[in-house]
Amino acid sequence: MPSVLKATNDIANRGKGKGKGKATEDDVPATGKRVNEVEKKRKDKTLLITSRGVTQRMRHLMLDLEALLPHTKKDSKLDSKSSLHLLNELADLHSCNNTLYLEARRHEDLYLWLSRSPNGPSAKCHVQNLHTMDELKMTGNCLKGSRGICVFDGKWEEEEWGRLMKEMLGHIFSVPRTSRRLKPFIDHILLFSILDNKIWFRNYQIIEKDPLHPSGPPQTSLVEIGPRFVLTPIRIFEGSFGGPTLFANPEFISPAAVRASVKREAGQKYRVRKEGEMDRDERRKRTREEVPEDQLARKKVFA
């Protein structure tokens, strides 16, 4: 009889919790975590979108990024370049919390927007030295849909904007384990390095054995795959695609200003040459006027 009462009390004590299978204090191990506690899954998704006016090379870069990041969702081109707040609504419709926006200007300048939607922060970068996988034709190769290891060098911790950009790039380019199109392999490295206040991007394949000696001991090496490009940070905003400015690059000069300066120098050379021709004509005219008229000139003799 006492055993029956004890069992009844145990059942009553277990049923005091609201949850159906709520753990009691006895179920909590010494580590402080409950046995049935499930680790919170990371559900990062990235919206990949371009603007109107992208060239063939820019479109190939978007396809390369889509192949490298299986957790991206591609959308059609954005018509308006002034209403960037629409990107937050598109990211919300696709259940994405990251956004990669490729903005083309004058069919030759490419800008990359990185944003944590919908609250920010966001960064605008100028893309230079762009080379796609088809252009490079490297010998490296990796499985489509596999996870890549994001590697950052030590210079990212030296500046405040570097630490912020490192966090944003880590969220956007690191593929979560819960992605649906993910293949459970890690066979390439995404390298982000800072040199001359620019962000250099490289993609390498991890080779564990020498292909010339497959039966030999493991020798890990890296072979570049592509693509490769350089990002120049222009401005970092507190919000998503706008808001207060957290960082502004004072050394950045827009490519349109560079081209205008080159044209101005070429126009200056043309202007100097024309001014020289005008001075020469004036000297010749002045010389003819200063020289006395010859008495034996034809118009004098046959007058």
XYZ file of N, CA and C in Angstrom, residues 193-295:
309
model
N 40.208 38.728 -47.139
C 41.406 39.375 -46.606
C 41.342 40.869 -46.893
N 42.007 41.655 -46.052
C 42.041 43.111 -46.188
C 43.446 43.529 -46.589
N 43.533 44.299 -47.664
C 44.799 44.848 -48.143
C 44.512 46.210 -48.768
N 45.230 47.232 -48.309
C 45.038 48.607 -48.794
C 43.599 49.080 -48.577
N 43.029 48.700 -47.429
C 41.649 49.075 -47.080
C 40.635 48.575 -48.100
N 40.933 47.474 -48.734
C 40.028 46.820 -49.671
C 39.845 45.367 -49.243
N 38.693 44.805 -49.587
C 38.355 43.431 -49.229
C 38.591 42.552 -50.452
N 39.488 41.585 -50.315
C 39.835 40.683 -51.411
C 39.148 39.340 -51.164
N 38.430 38.862 -52.170
C 37.677 37.607 -52.064
C 38.317 36.555 -52.962
N 38.538 35.353 -52.380
C 39.064 34.217 -53.131
C 38.333 32.955 -52.679
N 38.243 31.986 -53.570
C 37.575 30.709 -53.302
C 38.535 29.588 -53.665
N 38.843 28.709 -52.692
C 39.828 27.643 -52.882
C 39.201 26.279 -52.600
N 39.644 25.300 -53.355
C 39.257 23.914 -53.105
C 40.237 23.272 -52.133
N 39.719 22.445 -51.242
C 40.553 21.716 -50.285
C 40.867 20.344 -50.873
N 42.136 20.084 -51.107
C 42.586 18.794 -51.635
C 43.363 18.090 -50.533
N 42.887 16.918 -50.143
C 43.512 16.197 -49.036
C 44.612 15.254 -49.493
N 44.601 14.871 -50.763
C 45.623 13.963 -51.272
C 46.193 14.514 -52.563
N 47.456 14.186 -52.806
C 48.109 14.595 -54.037
C 47.543 13.777 -55.189
N 46.984 14.417 -56.242
C 46.425 13.623 -57.347
C 47.460 12.795 -58.079
N 48.746 13.189 -58.015
C 49.783 12.396 -58.674
C 50.165 11.175 -57.856
N 49.939 11.223 -56.539
C 50.249 10.090 -55.660
C 49.025 9.829 -54.776
N 47.975 9.238 -55.327
C 46.754 9.042 -54.530
C 46.918 8.061 -53.386
N 47.862 7.143 -53.506
C 48.058 6.153 -52.449
C 49.043 6.607 -51.383
N 49.602 7.793 -51.518
C 50.577 8.280 -50.567
C 49.933 8.862 -49.333
N 50.724 9.438 -48.447
C 50.179 10.037 -47.220
C 49.358 11.277 -47.555
N 48.408 11.645 -46.706
C 47.579 12.832 -46.976
C 48.403 14.111 -46.920
N 48.261 14.919 -47.942
C 48.937 16.206 -48.033
C 47.897 17.256 -48.421
N 47.442 18.013 -47.445
C 46.390 18.996 -47.687
C 46.953 20.194 -48.438
N 46.262 20.587 -49.495
C 46.661 21.734 -50.304
C 45.407 22.461 -50.784
N 45.605 23.667 -51.299
C 44.509 24.505 -51.781
C 44.712 24.827 -53.252
N 43.629 24.748 -54.010
C 43.628 25.088 -55.434
C 42.492 26.070 -55.668
N 42.789 27.178 -56.322
C 41.768 28.212 -56.512
C 40.706 27.756 -57.508
N 39.471 28.128 -57.198
C 38.329 27.790 -58.044
C 37.817 29.035 -58.760
N 37.586 30.099 -58.024
C 36.942 31.284 -58.557
C 35.540 31.392 -57.987
N 34.893 32.513 -58.144
C 35.374 33.755 -58.767
C 36.280 34.556 -57.839
N 36.800 35.642 -58.346
C 37.614 36.544 -57.539
C 37.214 37.988 -57.834
N 37.186 38.783 -56.794
C 36.850 40.198 -56.944
C 37.358 40.950 -55.727
N 37.347 42.270 -55.833
C 37.820 43.165 -54.776
C 36.691 44.131 -54.439
N 36.424 44.289 -53.151
C 35.379 45.190 -52.670
C 36.017 46.393 -51.980
N 35.593 47.576 -52.384
C 36.025 48.809 -51.728
C 34.869 49.348 -50.894
N 34.944 49.289 -49.567
C 33.830 49.813 -48.751
C 33.638 51.310 -48.971
N 32.412 51.697 -49.234
C 32.084 53.108 -49.452
C 31.433 53.705 -48.213
N 30.383 53.050 -47.729
C 29.633 53.590 -46.599
C 28.906 52.446 -45.896
N 28.827 52.522 -44.581
C 28.095 51.554 -43.767
C 26.984 52.303 -43.044
N 25.763 51.799 -43.178
C 24.589 52.436 -42.587
C 24.095 51.620 -41.398
N 23.442 52.324 -40.484
C 22.886 51.654 -39.307
C 21.655 50.836 -39.663
N 20.823 51.342 -40.555
C 19.627 50.628 -40.973
C 19.876 49.783 -42.203
N 18.812 49.192 -42.704
C 18.884 48.374 -43.904
C 18.638 49.256 -45.124
N 19.674 49.441 -45.936
C 19.641 50.284 -47.131
C 19.314 51.740 -46.791
N 19.844 52.223 -45.685
C 19.650 53.614 -45.307
C 19.822 53.804 -43.819
N 19.601 55.042 -43.385
C 19.729 55.346 -41.972
C 20.997 56.128 -41.675
N 21.299 56.326 -40.402
C 22.520 57.053 -40.030
C 23.776 56.336 -40.516
N 24.775 57.124 -40.857
C 26.029 56.584 -41.377
C 26.947 56.201 -40.224
N 27.382 54.954 -40.219
C 28.324 54.483 -39.208
C 29.769 54.629 -39.659
N 30.009 54.511 -40.962
C 31.373 54.604 -41.497
C 31.295 55.139 -42.916
N 32.190 56.060 -43.249
C 32.309 56.599 -44.604
C 33.782 56.575 -44.989
N 34.074 56.030 -46.142
C 35.453 55.895 -46.604
C 35.905 57.219 -47.217
N 36.831 57.941 -46.576
C 37.253 59.231 -47.140
C 38.155 59.088 -48.354
N 38.731 57.906 -48.570
C 39.654 57.703 -49.683
C 38.957 57.252 -50.961
N 37.665 56.997 -50.891
C 36.981 56.481 -52.077
C 36.681 57.603 -53.061
N 36.983 57.350 -54.329
C 36.661 58.252 -55.433
C 35.825 57.463 -56.423
N 34.691 57.986 -56.771
C 33.784 57.261 -57.651
C 34.423 57.066 -59.023
N 34.126 55.954 -59.685
C 34.698 55.729 -61.028
C 34.257 56.774 -62.035
N 33.064 57.354 -61.867
C 32.635 58.425 -62.772
C 33.534 59.649 -62.629
N 33.937 59.974 -61.392
C 34.849 61.095 -61.180
C 36.228 60.808 -61.762
N 36.670 59.549 -61.694
C 37.966 59.182 -62.279
C 37.930 59.338 -63.791
N 36.856 58.859 -64.414
C 36.747 59.006 -65.870
C 36.649 60.473 -66.275
N 35.933 61.276 -65.497
C 35.848 62.704 -65.804
C 37.212 63.377 -65.690
N 38.015 62.956 -64.713
C 39.359 63.518 -64.569
C 40.240 63.146 -65.754
N 40.122 61.894 -66.227
C 40.907 61.473 -67.394
C 40.502 62.270 -68.630
N 39.200 62.464 -68.825
C 38.739 63.261 -69.965
C 39.179 64.714 -69.838
N 39.195 65.213 -68.605
C 39.622 66.593 -68.395
C 41.097 66.757 -68.751
N 41.923 65.783 -68.392
C 43.340 65.847 -68.750
C 43.534 65.768 -70.256
N 42.764 64.878 -70.909
C 42.861 64.801 -72.368
C 42.395 66.103 -73.014
N 41.336 66.714 -72.485
C 40.880 67.995 -73.005
C 41.871 69.111 -72.760
N 42.608 69.034 -71.654
C 43.622 70.037 -71.368
C 44.749 69.976 -72.393
N 45.156 68.775 -72.794
C 46.190 68.638 -73.823
C 45.715 69.233 -75.148
N 44.465 68.959 -75.498
C 43.912 69.515 -76.739
C 43.836 71.031 -76.667
N 43.455 71.558 -75.498
C 43.348 72.998 -75.329
C 44.716 73.667 -75.440
N 45.735 73.062 -74.858
C 47.094 73.617 -74.934
C 47.588 73.621 -76.374
N 47.293 72.553 -77.125
C 47.730 72.491 -78.518
C 47.048 73.561 -79.365
N 45.749 73.772 -79.152
C 45.034 74.793 -79.904
C 45.514 76.198 -79.546
N 45.799 76.431 -78.267
C 46.322 77.736 -77.874
C 47.686 77.988 -78.499
N 48.513 76.949 -78.610
C 49.799 77.102 -79.278
C 49.648 77.442 -80.748
N 48.678 76.818 -81.420
C 48.443 77.136 -82.829
C 47.975 78.580 -82.999
N 47.116 79.050 -82.108
C 46.646 80.434 -82.197
C 47.785 81.413 -81.942
N 48.656 81.139 -80.987
C 49.805 82.012 -80.727
C 50.743 82.052 -81.928
N 50.928 80.922 -82.579
C 51.811 80.888 -83.746
C 51.241 81.711 -84.902
N 49.926 81.611 -85.108
C 49.306 82.409 -86.172
C 49.400 83.905 -85.873
N 49.225 84.276 -84.604
C 49.328 85.694 -84.247
C 50.751 86.213 -84.434
N 51.748 85.406 -84.104
C 53.140 85.836 -84.294
C 53.455 86.030 -85.770
N 52.975 85.113 -86.605
C 53.215 85.252 -88.047
C 52.549 86.510 -88.600
N 51.323 86.777 -88.162
C 50.620 87.963 -88.631
C 51.315 89.233 -88.166
N 51.760 89.219 -86.915
C 52.449 90.398 -86.383
C 53.789 90.613 -87.077
N 54.462 89.535 -87.421
C 55.742 89.651 -88.115
C 55.550 90.244 -89.506
N 54.521 89.826 -90.219
C 54.261 90.372 -91.549
C 53.928 91.856 -91.493
N 53.247 92.262 -90.429
C 52.903 93.675 -90.317
C 54.103 94.532 -89.955
N 55.035 94.011 -89.181
C 56.196 94.792 -88.751
C 57.252 94.923 -89.845
N 57.379 93.990 -90.751
C 58.393 94.056 -91.816
C 57.978 95.115 -92.848
N 58.874 96.070 -93.231
C 58.514 97.104 -94.228
C 58.252 96.489 -95.601
N 57.369 97.114 -96.338
C 56.968 96.582 -97.637
C 58.087 96.791 -98.660
N 58.371 95.791 -99.456
C 59.428 95.835 -100.462
C 58.964 96.676 -101.652
N 59.860 97.578 -102.123
C 59.504 98.436 -103.249
C 59.471 97.677 -104.558
